[in-house]
Coordinates of C-alpha atoms in Angstrom, one line a residue:
M289 CA 1.6 24.5 33.4
R290 CA 0.1 22.4 30.6
R291 CA 2.5 20.5 28.5
P292 CA 2.5 21.3 24.8
R293 CA 0.4 18.9 22.7
I294 CA 1.9 17.6 19.5
V295 CA -0.2 15.6 17.0
I296 CA 1.4 13.7 14.1
V297 CA -1.0 12.4 11.4
G298 CA 0.4 9.3 9.7
A299 CA 3.1 6.8 10.7
G300 CA 4.8 6.2 7.4
F301 CA 8.4 7.1 6.9
A302 CA 7.9 10.8 7.4
G303 CA 5.5 10.4 10.4
Y304 CA 7.4 7.7 12.1
R305 CA 10.7 9.5 11.9
T306 CA 9.1 12.7 13.1
A307 CA 7.7 10.9 16.2
R308 CA 11.0 9.2 16.9
T309 CA 13.0 12.4 16.6
L310 CA 10.5 14.4 18.7
A311 CA 10.5 11.8 21.4
R312 CA 14.3 12.0 21.7
A313 CA 14.3 15.8 21.6
V314 CA 11.6 16.7 24.0
G315 CA 11.3 13.6 26.2
G316 CA 8.5 14.0 28.7
R317 CA 8.2 17.7 28.2
A318 CA 5.4 17.4 25.6
D319 CA 2.5 15.1 24.9
I320 CA 3.2 13.5 21.5
T321 CA 0.3 11.7 19.8
L322 CA 0.7 9.6 16.6
L323 CA -2.6 9.1 14.7
N324 CA -2.5 6.1 12.4
P325 CA -5.0 3.5 11.2
T326 CA -2.6 0.6 12.0
D327 CA -0.4 0.0 15.1
Y328 CA 2.7 -0.6 13.0
F329 CA 5.1 1.1 10.7
L330 CA 5.4 -0.7 7.3
Y331 CA 8.8 -1.1 5.7
L332 CA 7.5 -1.2 2.1
P333 CA 10.7 -1.9 0.2
L334 CA 10.6 -5.5 1.3
L335 CA 6.9 -6.0 0.5
P336 CA 7.7 -7.9 -2.8
Q337 CA 9.5 -10.5 -0.7
V338 CA 6.4 -10.9 1.4
A339 CA 4.4 -11.6 -1.8
A340 CA 7.1 -14.0 -3.0
G341 CA 7.0 -16.0 0.2
I342 CA 10.5 -15.1 1.4
L343 CA 9.5 -13.0 4.4
E344 CA 6.6 -13.5 6.8
P345 CA 4.2 -10.4 6.9
R346 CA 5.2 -9.3 10.4
R347 CA 8.8 -9.1 9.4
V348 CA 8.1 -5.9 7.5
T349 CA 6.0 -4.3 10.3
V350 CA 7.5 -2.4 13.2
S351 CA 5.4 -1.9 16.3
L352 CA 4.6 1.7 17.1
S353 CA 4.1 1.2 20.8
G354 CA 7.1 -1.1 21.1
T355 CA 9.6 1.3 19.4
L356 CA 8.1 4.7 20.3
R357 CA 7.8 4.5 24.1
E358 CA 7.4 8.3 24.6
V359 CA 4.7 8.5 22.0
R360 CA 1.0 7.8 22.5
P361 CA -0.3 5.9 19.4
V362 CA -4.0 6.4 18.5
L363 CA -5.7 4.1 16.0
G364 CA -7.8 6.1 13.6
E365 CA -8.2 7.8 10.3
A366 CA -8.0 11.6 10.1
E367 CA -11.4 12.8 8.8
H368 CA -11.0 16.6 9.2
V369 CA -8.6 19.2 10.5
D370 CA -10.0 22.4 12.0
L371 CA -7.0 24.8 11.7
D372 CA -8.7 27.6 13.6
A373 CA -9.8 25.4 16.5
R374 CA -6.5 23.4 16.4
T375 CA -8.3 20.1 16.4
V376 CA -8.0 16.9 14.4
H377 CA -11.2 14.8 14.0
Y378 CA -10.8 11.1 13.4
T379 CA -12.6 7.8 13.2
N380 CA -11.2 4.7 14.8
P381 CA -11.4 1.2 13.2
E382 CA -14.7 0.4 14.9
G383 CA -16.4 3.5 13.6
D384 CA -16.2 5.6 16.8
R385 CA -15.3 9.3 16.3
G386 CA -12.8 11.3 18.4
T387 CA -11.0 14.6 18.5
L388 CA -7.4 15.5 19.3
G389 CA -6.4 19.0 20.2
Y390 CA -2.9 20.2 19.4
D391 CA -0.4 23.1 19.8
R392 CA 1.7 21.7 17.0
L393 CA 0.5 19.6 14.1
V394 CA 2.6 17.5 11.7
L395 CA 0.8 16.3 8.6
A396 CA 2.5 13.2 7.1
A397 CA -0.6 11.5 5.6
G398 CA 1.3 10.0 2.7
S399 CA -0.3 9.0 -0.6
V400 CA -2.5 6.4 -2.3
N401 CA -2.8 4.5 -5.6
K402 CA -3.2 6.4 -8.8
L403 CA -5.6 5.3 -11.4
L404 CA -5.7 6.3 -15.1
P405 CA -8.9 6.6 -17.2
I406 CA -8.3 3.2 -18.8
P407 CA -11.4 1.0 -19.1
G408 CA -11.4 -2.0 -16.7
I409 CA -8.4 -1.0 -14.7
A410 CA -10.3 -0.2 -11.5
E411 CA -12.3 -3.4 -11.8
H412 CA -9.6 -5.9 -12.7
A413 CA -6.3 -4.6 -11.5
H414 CA -4.7 -4.6 -8.0
G415 CA -2.2 -2.3 -6.5
F416 CA 0.8 -3.1 -4.4
R417 CA 1.2 -0.6 -1.6
G418 CA -0.1 -2.4 1.5
L419 CA 0.3 -5.6 3.4
P420 CA -3.2 -6.9 2.4
E421 CA -2.3 -6.5 -1.3
A422 CA 1.0 -8.4 -0.8
L423 CA -0.8 -11.2 1.0
Y424 CA -3.5 -11.3 -1.7
L425 CA -0.9 -11.5 -4.5
R426 CA 1.0 -14.3 -2.8
D427 CA -2.2 -16.3 -2.5
H428 CA -3.3 -15.4 -5.9
L429 CA -0.1 -16.5 -7.6
T430 CA -0.2 -19.8 -5.8
R431 CA -3.9 -20.3 -6.6
Q432 CA -3.4 -19.6 -10.3
V433 CA -0.7 -22.2 -10.6
E434 CA -2.7 -24.8 -8.7
L435 CA -5.8 -24.1 -10.8
A436 CA -3.8 -24.3 -14.0
S437 CA -2.3 -27.6 -13.0
S438 CA -5.7 -29.2 -12.5
G439 CA -7.5 -27.6 -15.5
D440 CA -8.2 -29.2 -18.8
N441 CA -8.7 -26.1 -21.0
A442 CA -5.4 -25.2 -22.6
A443 CA -6.3 -21.5 -23.1
E444 CA -7.5 -21.1 -19.6
R445 CA -4.4 -22.8 -18.2
A446 CA -2.2 -20.4 -20.2
A447 CA -4.2 -17.4 -19.0
R448 CA -3.9 -18.4 -15.4
C449 CA -0.1 -18.8 -15.7
T450 CA 0.3 -15.4 -17.4
F451 CA 1.1 -12.5 -15.1
V452 CA 1.1 -8.8 -16.2
V453 CA 2.8 -6.0 -14.3
V454 CA 2.2 -2.4 -15.4
G455 CA 4.9 0.1 -14.4
A456 CA 8.6 -0.6 -14.7
G457 CA 9.6 1.7 -11.7
Y458 CA 10.9 0.2 -8.5
T459 CA 7.8 -1.6 -7.4
G460 CA 6.9 -3.0 -10.8
T461 CA 10.4 -4.2 -11.5
E462 CA 10.8 -5.9 -8.1
V463 CA 7.3 -7.4 -8.2
A464 CA 8.1 -8.9 -11.6
A465 CA 11.5 -10.1 -10.6
Q466 CA 10.4 -11.7 -7.3
G467 CA 7.1 -13.0 -8.7
Q468 CA 8.8 -14.8 -11.6
L469 CA 11.2 -16.7 -9.3
F470 CA 8.2 -17.6 -7.1
T471 CA 6.0 -19.0 -9.8
D472 CA 8.9 -20.9 -11.3
A473 CA 9.6 -22.5 -7.9
L474 CA 5.9 -23.5 -7.7
V475 CA 6.2 -25.3 -11.0
R476 CA 9.5 -27.0 -10.3
A477 CA 8.3 -28.3 -7.0
H478 CA 5.8 -30.8 -8.5
P479 CA 6.4 -33.2 -11.4
L480 CA 2.8 -32.8 -12.6
R481 CA 3.3 -29.1 -13.2
R482 CA 6.3 -29.4 -15.4
G483 CA 4.3 -28.8 -18.5
I484 CA 3.2 -25.4 -17.2
R485 CA 5.3 -22.4 -18.2
P486 CA 4.6 -19.2 -16.2
R487 CA 4.8 -16.2 -18.4
W488 CA 5.5 -12.7 -17.0
L489 CA 5.1 -9.4 -18.8
L490 CA 6.5 -6.1 -17.5
L491 CA 5.0 -3.1 -19.4
D492 CA 5.8 0.6 -19.3
V493 CA 5.4 3.6 -21.7
A494 CA 9.0 4.6 -20.9
S495 CA 11.8 3.7 -23.2
R496 CA 13.6 1.6 -20.5
V497 CA 13.3 -0.1 -17.2
L498 CA 13.8 2.1 -14.2
P499 CA 13.7 5.2 -16.3
E500 CA 14.4 7.5 -13.4
L501 CA 17.8 5.9 -12.6
D502 CA 21.2 5.7 -14.1
E503 CA 21.2 3.8 -17.4
R504 CA 23.7 1.3 -16.1
L505 CA 21.4 0.3 -13.4
S506 CA 18.5 0.1 -15.9
R507 CA 20.6 -2.1 -18.2
T508 CA 21.4 -4.5 -15.4
A509 CA 17.8 -4.9 -14.3
D510 CA 16.7 -5.3 -18.0
R511 CA 19.3 -8.0 -18.6
V512 CA 18.5 -10.0 -15.5
L513 CA 14.7 -9.9 -16.2
R514 CA 15.1 -11.0 -19.8
E515 CA 17.5 -13.8 -19.0
R516 CA 14.9 -15.2 -16.6
G517 CA 12.3 -15.1 -19.3
V518 CA 10.3 -12.0 -18.3
E519 CA 8.9 -10.2 -21.4
V520 CA 10.0 -6.6 -20.9
R521 CA 7.9 -4.4 -23.2
M522 CA 8.8 -0.8 -23.2
G523 CA 6.7 1.8 -25.0
T524 CA 3.7 -0.5 -24.3
S525 CA 0.9 -0.3 -21.8
V526 CA -2.7 -1.5 -21.2
K527 CA -5.5 0.0 -23.4
E528 CA -8.3 -2.0 -21.8
A529 CA -8.6 -4.6 -19.0
T530 CA -11.2 -7.3 -18.9
R531 CA -11.9 -10.3 -16.7
D532 CA -10.3 -12.6 -19.3
G533 CA -7.2 -10.5 -20.1
V534 CA -5.8 -7.2 -21.2
L535 CA -5.7 -5.4 -24.5
L536 CA -2.3 -3.8 -25.0
T537 CA -1.7 -0.5 -26.7
D538 CA 0.1 -2.3 -29.6
G539 CA -3.1 -4.2 -30.4
E540 CA -2.3 -7.6 -28.8
F541 CA -4.7 -9.2 -26.5
V542 CA -3.1 -11.1 -23.6
G543 CA -5.2 -13.6 -21.7
T544 CA -4.5 -13.3 -18.0
R545 CA -6.1 -13.5 -14.6
T546 CA -3.4 -11.3 -13.0
L547 CA -2.9 -7.6 -13.5
A548 CA -0.6 -5.8 -11.0
W549 CA -0.9 -2.0 -11.2
C550 CA 2.4 -0.3 -10.2
V551 CA 2.2 3.0 -12.0
G552 CA 2.4 5.6 -9.3
V553 CA 0.8 7.4 -6.3
R554 CA -1.2 10.5 -5.6
P555 CA -1.0 12.6 -2.4
D556 CA -3.6 11.9 0.3
P557 CA -6.6 14.2 -0.3
L558 CA -6.6 15.1 3.4
A559 CA -4.0 17.8 2.5
E560 CA -6.3 19.3 -0.2
S561 CA -9.2 19.4 2.2
L562 CA -7.4 22.0 4.4
G563 CA -8.1 24.8 1.9
L564 CA -4.4 25.9 2.0
P565 CA -2.1 26.7 -1.0
M566 CA -1.3 23.6 -2.9
E567 CA 1.2 22.4 -5.5
R568 CA -0.3 19.6 -7.7
G569 CA -2.1 18.0 -4.8
R570 CA 0.6 18.6 -2.2
L571 CA 0.6 21.2 0.6
L572 CA 3.0 24.0 0.0
V573 CA 5.5 24.5 2.8
E574 CA 8.6 26.5 3.6
P575 CA 12.0 25.0 3.5
T576 CA 11.6 24.6 7.3
L577 CA 8.5 22.4 6.6
Q578 CA 6.2 25.0 8.1
V579 CA 2.9 25.9 6.4
P580 CA 3.0 29.6 5.4
G581 CA 0.7 31.6 7.6
R582 CA 0.3 28.6 10.0
P583 CA 3.6 28.3 11.9
E584 CA 2.1 25.7 14.3
V585 CA 1.5 23.4 11.3
F586 CA 4.2 21.3 9.7
A587 CA 4.0 19.0 6.7
C588 CA 6.4 16.4 5.3
G589 CA 6.5 13.3 3.1
D590 CA 4.1 12.8 0.2
A591 CA 1.6 15.3 1.6
A592 CA 4.0 18.2 1.3
A593 CA 5.6 20.1 -1.6
V594 CA 9.0 20.9 -0.1
P595 CA 11.2 23.3 -2.0
D596 CA 14.3 21.5 -3.3
L597 CA 17.2 23.7 -2.3
E598 CA 19.6 21.7 -4.5
R599 CA 17.4 22.5 -7.5
P600 CA 16.0 26.0 -7.1
G601 CA 12.4 26.3 -8.5
E602 CA 11.6 22.6 -8.0
Y603 CA 10.1 20.5 -5.3
T604 CA 11.5 17.3 -3.8
P605 CA 9.9 14.2 -5.4
M606 CA 7.6 11.9 -3.6
T607 CA 10.2 9.4 -2.5
A608 CA 10.8 7.6 0.7
Q609 CA 14.4 8.9 1.0
H610 CA 13.0 12.4 1.2
A611 CA 10.1 11.4 3.5
W612 CA 12.5 9.8 6.0
R613 CA 14.9 12.8 6.1
Q614 CA 12.1 15.3 6.1
G615 CA 10.7 13.5 9.2
K616 CA 13.9 14.0 11.0
V617 CA 14.0 17.7 10.1
A618 CA 10.3 18.1 11.0
G619 CA 10.9 16.5 14.4
R620 CA 13.8 18.8 15.2
N621 CA 12.0 21.9 14.0
V622 CA 8.8 21.2 15.9
A623 CA 10.9 20.8 19.1
G624 CA 12.7 24.0 18.2
S625 CA 9.5 25.9 17.6
L626 CA 8.3 25.0 21.2
V627 CA 11.3 26.9 22.5
A628 CA 11.4 29.7 19.9
G629 CA 7.6 30.4 20.2
G630 CA 6.7 29.0 16.8
G631 CA 8.8 31.3 14.6
A632 CA 11.2 30.2 11.9
T633 CA 14.2 31.7 13.8
G634 CA 16.7 28.9 14.4
L635 CA 14.8 26.3 12.5
R636 CA 16.6 24.1 10.0
P637 CA 15.8 24.1 6.3
Y638 CA 15.5 20.7 4.6
R639 CA 18.4 19.7 2.3
H640 CA 19.3 16.3 0.9
K641 CA 21.6 14.7 -1.6
D642 CA 21.3 11.2 -2.9
M643 CA 24.1 8.7 -2.1
G644 CA 23.2 5.9 -4.4
F645 CA 20.4 3.4 -5.3
V646 CA 19.7 -0.3 -4.9
V647 CA 17.2 -2.5 -6.8
D648 CA 16.6 -6.0 -5.4
L649 CA 16.0 -8.4 -8.4
G650 CA 15.5 -11.6 -6.3
G651 CA 17.8 -14.4 -5.5
V652 CA 21.4 -13.1 -5.4
Q653 CA 20.8 -10.6 -8.2
A654 CA 20.5 -6.9 -7.7
A655 CA 21.6 -3.6 -9.2
A656 CA 23.3 -0.9 -7.0
N657 CA 25.5 2.2 -7.2
P658 CA 26.6 3.1 -3.6
L659 CA 28.5 6.4 -3.7
G660 CA 28.5 6.2 -7.5
V661 CA 30.2 2.7 -7.7
H662 CA 28.1 0.6 -10.0
L663 CA 27.6 -3.0 -8.9
S664 CA 25.6 -6.0 -10.2
G665 CA 25.1 -9.7 -9.4
P666 CA 25.9 -11.1 -5.9
A667 CA 27.9 -8.1 -4.8
A668 CA 25.0 -5.8 -5.5
G669 CA 22.7 -8.3 -3.8
A670 CA 24.8 -8.2 -0.7
V671 CA 24.8 -4.4 -0.7
A672 CA 21.0 -4.3 -1.2
R673 CA 20.3 -6.6 1.7
G674 CA 22.8 -4.9 3.9
Y675 CA 21.1 -1.6 3.1
H676 CA 17.7 -2.9 4.0
L677 CA 18.9 -4.3 7.3
A678 CA 20.6 -1.0 8.2
A679 CA 17.5 1.0 7.1
M680 CA 14.9 -0.9 9.0
P681 CA 14.0 0.5 12.5
G682 CA 13.3 -3.0 13.8
N683 CA 13.0 -6.8 13.1
R684 CA 16.6 -7.0 11.7
V685 CA 17.3 -10.4 13.2
R686 CA 14.0 -11.9 12.1
V687 CA 14.5 -10.6 8.6
A688 CA 18.0 -12.0 8.4
A689 CA 16.8 -15.3 9.8
D690 CA 14.0 -15.5 7.1
W691 CA 16.6 -14.8 4.4
L692 CA 18.8 -17.6 5.8
L693 CA 15.9 -20.1 5.9
D694 CA 14.9 -19.2 2.4
A695 CA 18.4 -20.0 1.2
V696 CA 18.4 -23.5 2.6
L697 CA 14.7 -24.5 2.7
P698 CA 12.0 -24.6 0.0
R699 CA 9.3 -22.0 0.3
Q700 CA 5.9 -23.1 1.7
E701 CA 3.4 -23.5 -1.1
V702 CA 0.1 -22.7 0.5
Q703 CA -2.6 -20.1 0.1
L704 CA -4.2 -19.0 3.2
G705 CA -7.2 -17.4 1.6
L706 CA -7.4 -14.6 4.2
V707 CA -7.5 -11.7 1.7
R708 CA -9.9 -11.9 -1.2
S709 CA -9.9 -10.0 -4.5
S710 CA -12.7 -7.7 -3.4
S711 CA -10.9 -6.8 -0.2
V712 CA -8.1 -5.1 -2.0
P713 CA -9.7 -2.9 -4.7
L714 CA -7.4 -0.7 -6.6
D715 CA -9.5 2.4 -5.8
T716 CA -9.2 2.0 -2.1
E717 CA -8.2 5.0 0.0
S718 CA -6.7 2.6 2.5
P719 CA -4.4 0.1 0.9
E720 CA -2.9 -0.8 4.3
L721 CA -6.1 -2.4 5.4
A722 CA -8.2 -5.1 3.8
R723 CA -11.5 -3.6 2.7
V724 CA -15.0 -4.8 3.2
P725 CA -17.1 -3.9 0.0
G726 CA -20.3 -2.2 0.8
D727 CA -19.1 -0.2 3.8
H728 CA -19.5 3.5 3.3
K729 CA -20.0 3.3 -0.4
R730 CA -19.7 6.5 -2.3
D731 CA -19.9 7.7 -5.8
S732 CA -16.5 8.0 -7.3
A733 CA -15.5 10.3 -10.1
A734 CA -13.9 8.4 -13.0
F735 CA -12.7 5.1 -11.5
G736 CA -12.4 6.1 -7.8
P737 CA -10.3 8.1 -5.4
G738 CA -7.2 7.5 -7.4
A739 CA -8.7 8.5 -10.8
A740 CA -6.7 10.8 -13.0
T741 CA -7.9 14.4 -13.6
E742 CA -7.8 16.1 -16.9
E743 CA -4.7 18.0 -15.7
D744 CA -3.0 14.8 -14.6
V745 CA -3.6 13.2 -18.0
N746 CA -1.8 16.0 -19.8
T747 CA 1.1 16.2 -17.4
G748 CA 4.2 14.1 -17.6
N749 CA 5.6 12.1 -14.7
D750 CA 8.2 13.9 -12.7
A751 CA 8.2 12.0 -9.4
H752 CA 9.8 8.6 -9.4
D753 CA 11.0 6.2 -6.8
A754 CA 14.7 6.3 -5.8
D755 CA 16.5 3.9 -3.6
D756 CA 19.0 5.9 -1.5
M757 CA 22.0 3.9 -0.4
N758 CA 22.1 5.8 2.9
P759 CA 20.3 3.8 5.5
D760 CA 18.2 6.9 6.2
G761 CA 16.7 6.8 2.8
M762 CA 14.0 4.2 2.5
N763 CA 10.4 3.5 2.3
T764 CA 7.0 5.1 2.0
D765 CA 5.2 7.5 4.0
G766 CA 1.9 7.8 5.8
M767 CA -1.0 5.3 6.0
N768 CA -4.6 5.7 6.0
T769 CA -7.3 3.2 6.6
D770 CA -10.7 2.7 5.3
H771 CA -13.6 3.8 7.5
R772 CA -15.7 0.8 8.7
N773 CA -19.3 0.8 9.6
E774 CA -20.1 0.7 13.3
A775 CA -21.0 -2.8 14.5
N776 CA -24.7 -3.6 14.9
D777 CA -24.8 -6.0 17.8
V778 CA -27.7 -8.1 18.8
K779 CA -29.2 -6.0 21.6
D780 CA -30.9 -8.6 23.8
V781 CA -32.2 -12.1 24.0
K782 CA -35.4 -11.1 22.2
D783 CA -33.4 -10.2 19.1
V784 CA -31.6 -13.5 19.3
N785 CA -34.9 -15.3 19.5
D786 CA -36.2 -13.4 16.5
V787 CA -33.2 -14.5 14.5
N788 CA -33.6 -18.1 15.6
D789 CA -37.3 -18.0 14.6
A790 CA -36.4 -16.7 11.2
N791 CA -33.8 -19.5 10.8
K792 CA -36.4 -22.1 11.6
A793 CA -38.9 -20.6 9.2
T794 CA -36.4 -20.5 6.3
G795 CA -34.8 -23.9 7.1
G796 CA -31.4 -22.3 7.1
S797 CA -29.2 -20.2 9.2
G798 CA -31.1 -17.0 8.5
E799 CA -30.2 -14.1 6.3
K800 CA -30.2 -11.3 8.9
H801 CA -27.2 -10.9 11.1
P802 CA -26.0 -8.3 13.5
A803 CA -22.7 -7.1 12.0
P804 CA -22.8 -5.4 8.6
E805 CA -19.1 -5.0 8.4
D806 CA -18.1 -8.6 8.8
G807 CA -18.8 -10.9 5.9
S808 CA -16.3 -13.7 5.7
Q809 CA -16.6 -16.2 8.4
S810 CA -19.6 -18.2 9.5
I811 CA -19.9 -20.7 12.4
T812 CA -22.3 -22.8 10.3
S813 CA -20.1 -22.9 7.3
P814 CA -19.5 -26.3 5.7
T815 CA -16.1 -25.0 4.5
P816 CA -14.6 -23.1 7.4
E817 CA -11.3 -23.1 5.8
V818 CA -12.3 -20.7 3.0
G819 CA -13.4 -17.1 3.1
R820 CA -16.7 -16.3 1.6
H821 CA -18.7 -13.3 0.3
S822 CA -21.3 -12.4 2.9
G823 CA -23.9 -11.6 0.3
G824 CA -24.2 -15.2 -0.4
G825 CA -22.7 -18.6 -0.1
S826 CA -23.6 -22.2 0.0
G827 CA -27.3 -22.6 0.4
S828 CA -29.1 -20.0 2.5
R829 CA -26.1 -19.2 4.7
V830 CA -25.5 -15.6 3.9
G831 CA -25.3 -13.9 7.2
Q832 CA -22.3 -12.3 8.9
S833 CA -21.5 -11.7 12.5
S834 CA -18.2 -10.2 13.4
P835 CA -18.3 -6.5 13.7
E836 CA -14.6 -6.1 13.6
E837 CA -13.4 -8.5 10.8
G838 CA -14.7 -8.2 7.3
S839 CA -13.8 -11.8 6.6
Q840 CA -15.7 -13.6 9.2
S841 CA -19.3 -14.6 9.5
I842 CA -20.7 -16.9 12.2
D843 CA -23.0 -18.8 9.8
S844 CA -20.6 -19.1 6.9
P845 CA -20.6 -22.4 5.1
T846 CA -16.9 -21.9 4.5
P847 CA -15.3 -20.5 7.7
E848 CA -11.9 -21.6 6.6
V849 CA -11.8 -18.9 3.9
G850 CA -12.1 -15.2 4.5
R851 CA -15.4 -13.8 3.2
T852 CA -16.3 -10.5 1.7
S853 CA -19.7 -8.8 1.8
S854 CA -20.1 -8.1 -1.9
G855 CA -22.1 -11.1 -2.9
P856 CA -22.2 -14.8 -3.3
A857 CA -19.1 -16.8 -3.6
T858 CA -18.5 -18.3 -6.9
P859 CA -15.7 -20.4 -8.4
H860 CA -14.3 -17.2 -9.9
D861 CA -14.8 -14.9 -6.9
D862 CA -11.1 -14.4 -6.5
E863 CA -10.7 -13.2 -10.0
S864 CA -13.7 -10.9 -9.9
A865 CA -13.2 -7.3 -9.0
G866 CA -14.5 -5.9 -5.8
E867 CA -17.0 -3.1 -5.5
P868 CA -15.6 0.4 -5.0
G869 CA -14.5 0.7 -1.5
G870 CA -15.9 2.7 1.4
N871 CA -15.2 6.4 2.1
R872 CA -13.3 7.0 5.2
R873 CA -14.3 10.7 5.3
D874 CA -17.6 12.5 5.6
P875 CA -19.7 12.8 2.5
E876 CA -19.1 16.6 2.1
S877 CA -15.4 16.3 2.2
A878 CA -15.5 13.3 -0.1
K879 CA -17.2 15.4 -2.8
K880 CA -14.3 17.8 -2.7
Q881 CA -11.7 15.2 -3.2
S882 CA -11.0 14.2 -6.8
G883 CA -8.6 11.3 -6.3
R884 CA -5.5 9.9 -4.8
G885 CA -2.0 9.1 -6.2
E886 CA 0.8 11.3 -7.5
A887 CA -0.4 14.7 -8.5
G888 CA -0.2 15.4 -12.1
N889 CA 1.9 12.4 -13.1
E890 CA -0.5 10.6 -15.4
P891 CA 0.3 10.2 -19.1
A892 CA -2.3 10.3 -21.8
P893 CA -5.2 7.9 -21.5
G894 CA -4.3 4.3 -22.4
A895 CA -0.8 4.6 -21.3
A896 CA 0.6 3.8 -17.9
E897 CA 3.2 6.1 -16.5
R898 CA 6.8 5.3 -15.6
G899 CA 6.3 5.7 -11.9
D900 CA 5.8 2.9 -9.5
G901 CA 3.1 2.0 -7.0
R902 CA 4.8 2.7 -3.7
A903 CA 4.0 5.7 -1.7
E904 CA 7.0 8.0 -1.4
G905 CA 9.0 5.9 -3.8
D906 CA 9.8 3.4 -1.1
R907 CA 13.4 4.0 -1.6

C-alpha cells in the first residue's frame, strides 16, 4: 500500500513547525516533503544582530536536513499548484522544473516586502527580511563610515553618516537601536573618525514607537533610543526618495545614502493564484486550518486568514507567534486527517493567547512584559535573550558564544562586499536570496511585486508584529526565492576556441561568456577582492561565467568583490538602486499578481505605515 504523500510549501515558522510536528506524529508512515528555496530555517528576530556584527550569519539559520530527519527537503520555488491534479510545480535554484504529487498539502508560503506608491522608494530603499539584506546593511554601514572618514566634502560626509529607518514597528525599532550602537562603535574605534557623528532617524506616521504594543513598552523603547541620540520622529514619513537623500512629509530634505524600509509585509501571491476565496490577500481557512471545499489542503502563517476564536469576526494577525503555533496545529490536524479520512471530525481548531512581548534594544537594554510584568534595562535584556535562546530550534550554544564574545571583544570592522545594492532590491519576491538583476525581468505594476493597490492605500494597518514571551512564539514564516536563469554552459572545445578568438581580436577578455546568471566574479579581474557588475567593469572585462552564483565572473577585473549583472561598476554602484528583480513564476501567473506584503495595510501615499518589515511579525 502506498504511503500518503504530504507536501509542505515554505519552511518559515509555520512550515518548519508543521514539518517537525508531522514527522513526530506520523514517523515513517507517510512521505513528508518540504519545498523551500533555501536549505535552512531563518530565525528572523535576531537578524538585526547579524547586521550589527554581533552574530555571524549562520547562527540564525537552522539546517532543515539536520533537524528534520524524517522530512525530505526539496530546494525550489513553488510556481503553480494544480488543486484538481493534486500537484505542485516548482523551479529549483538552477532553473530546472519539477513536480510534486500530494495527498495532503500545507501552504505556508509566508509573505514579502510591501511597497507604497512613494516616488523613489523602490529604487533607493532596501528592506530587511532576509539574510542577504542583513549582510548588505552590515557592509553598507561600515562602508559609509569608511568613505566619510576619507572624504573631503563636508556635506557628503554628513550624508554618508546619516541613516534613515522608516517604520517604528519591531524591525525598524531594533534596526535603528542596533545600527546606532554599531556605527558609534565604528567611529570610536579610530582616532581619525572622532570628528564624525553618525545620525540616525526613525520615522513613522504613528503617534508613538511600537504603536501595536503596550504604552509602557513603547515609552521604554522611545526613551532608550532618544538617550542614545536617535531622532525619533513620529507622525513623519518619506514623501520622496532620491539618490542623494529623502524628502520628508514635513518638508525637510535629509541628505543620506541609507534608507531602510521596515513598513510591513504582504502575503505571498502564490495563495492568490489558487483562485480560492481570499481575505485581503490571504487564503480563507476554517479554524482547523483546512481550506473550505478542499479538505486535503491546509494553510497557515502569513498565507492564511485564520479566524481568531478569541475575537469573533476577526482574523489572526500576520505575526510569527501565530505562524509558529498554527504550524503545530496544522501538523497535528494533517496527521489526524490521514486517520479520519480527511474530514474535520476530531481535528483541533486554532486558539492562541499572548503571554507577553520583548523588544531587544541592543547592549543590555530591552523592553519586556512577560506574563504582564513590565521590565526594562538589563533585566529586560536578560529576559529577551533568554526568550530567543529558548525559542530557537537550534544553534543555541553558538548564539550564546557569540553574545559572550561580543561582550568581551571588539567587533570586526570589515566589509566583505559579497552582497551589492542591486542584489537586494526592495521589490524582490525573494528577500531570502541575493538577486541577480536581469534574470527573468518582468514589468511590475507601480513599483514592483510589493506595490500597494488602491485598496491598500485606503486601508489602515491592522496587522503588526508582536513578540510573544512564550518560546513558541517567534519569527517569520515562509520563504521564497527568486527564479534564476538556466546556466548556459560552453558546449564544447569549439565554443571555447571561438571565445578565445574573440578575446584576441578585442585585446581583452572578451564580452561573451557562458553563464548569464553569474555576474560578479572574474578570473581575470585586477581586483578579485571586490564584486563587480557583470555589465561592465574595468576595461573590456565584462563577461561572467558561474551559472550558479550571481556574484562571480571568471574574467572579472575585481574578483574580490561580488558582482552584479546590471551594468558597469562605478564608484557609486553600492548606493545605486538595482534593476527590478526577476520573476520566479511563469509570465501568465505574474500578470495576475499585483504585489506582495501585508494585504490592505498601506496608509495614504506619502506615508509609511506603522507595521514593520518582518514576515509574520517575527515575534
